[in-house]
């Protein structure tokens, strides 16, 4: 069985003294009120170089993440294997 995740996400705030960095993923559909909902997903990188990259981007940066899902500390999270910078700024999904 293959465990692979690929997503585009917006980086959120870093929790103090945490190994996790949350990302915001905006759903591709609206709810019954016409609003796009967001999911906050914790991410972690294990190698020092990659971890520095994950924590060095500022809040609001749009990134592409490839990784796998793991259960760490009784919490489902994404272990990031590759992160790619896409754009910087404040993103609001407008969709069609």
Short mmCIF file of C-alpha atoms in Angstrom, two decimals, residues 26-31 34-36 92-96:
data_model
loop_
_atom_site.label_atom_id
_atom_site.label_comp_id
_atom_site.label_asym_id
_atom_site.label_seq_id
_atom_site.Cartn_x
_atom_site.Cartn_y
_atom_site.Cartn_z
CA UNK A 26 -8.74 25.47 1.54
CA UNK A 27 -11.44 23.11 0.33
CA UNK A 28 -12.42 23.26 -3.34
CA UNK A 29 -16.14 23.60 -2.62
CA UNK A 30 -18.37 25.95 -0.65
CA UNK A 31 -20.53 25.02 2.32
CA UNK A 34 -21.34 29.89 0.31
CA UNK A 35 -18.09 29.92 2.29
CA UNK A 36 -14.93 27.96 1.49
CA UNK A 92 -7.96 34.18 -0.05
CA UNK A 93 -9.46 31.43 -2.17
CA UNK A 94 -12.04 32.82 -4.55
CA UNK A 95 -12.65 29.78 -6.77
CA UNK A 96 -15.36 29.74 -9.40
#
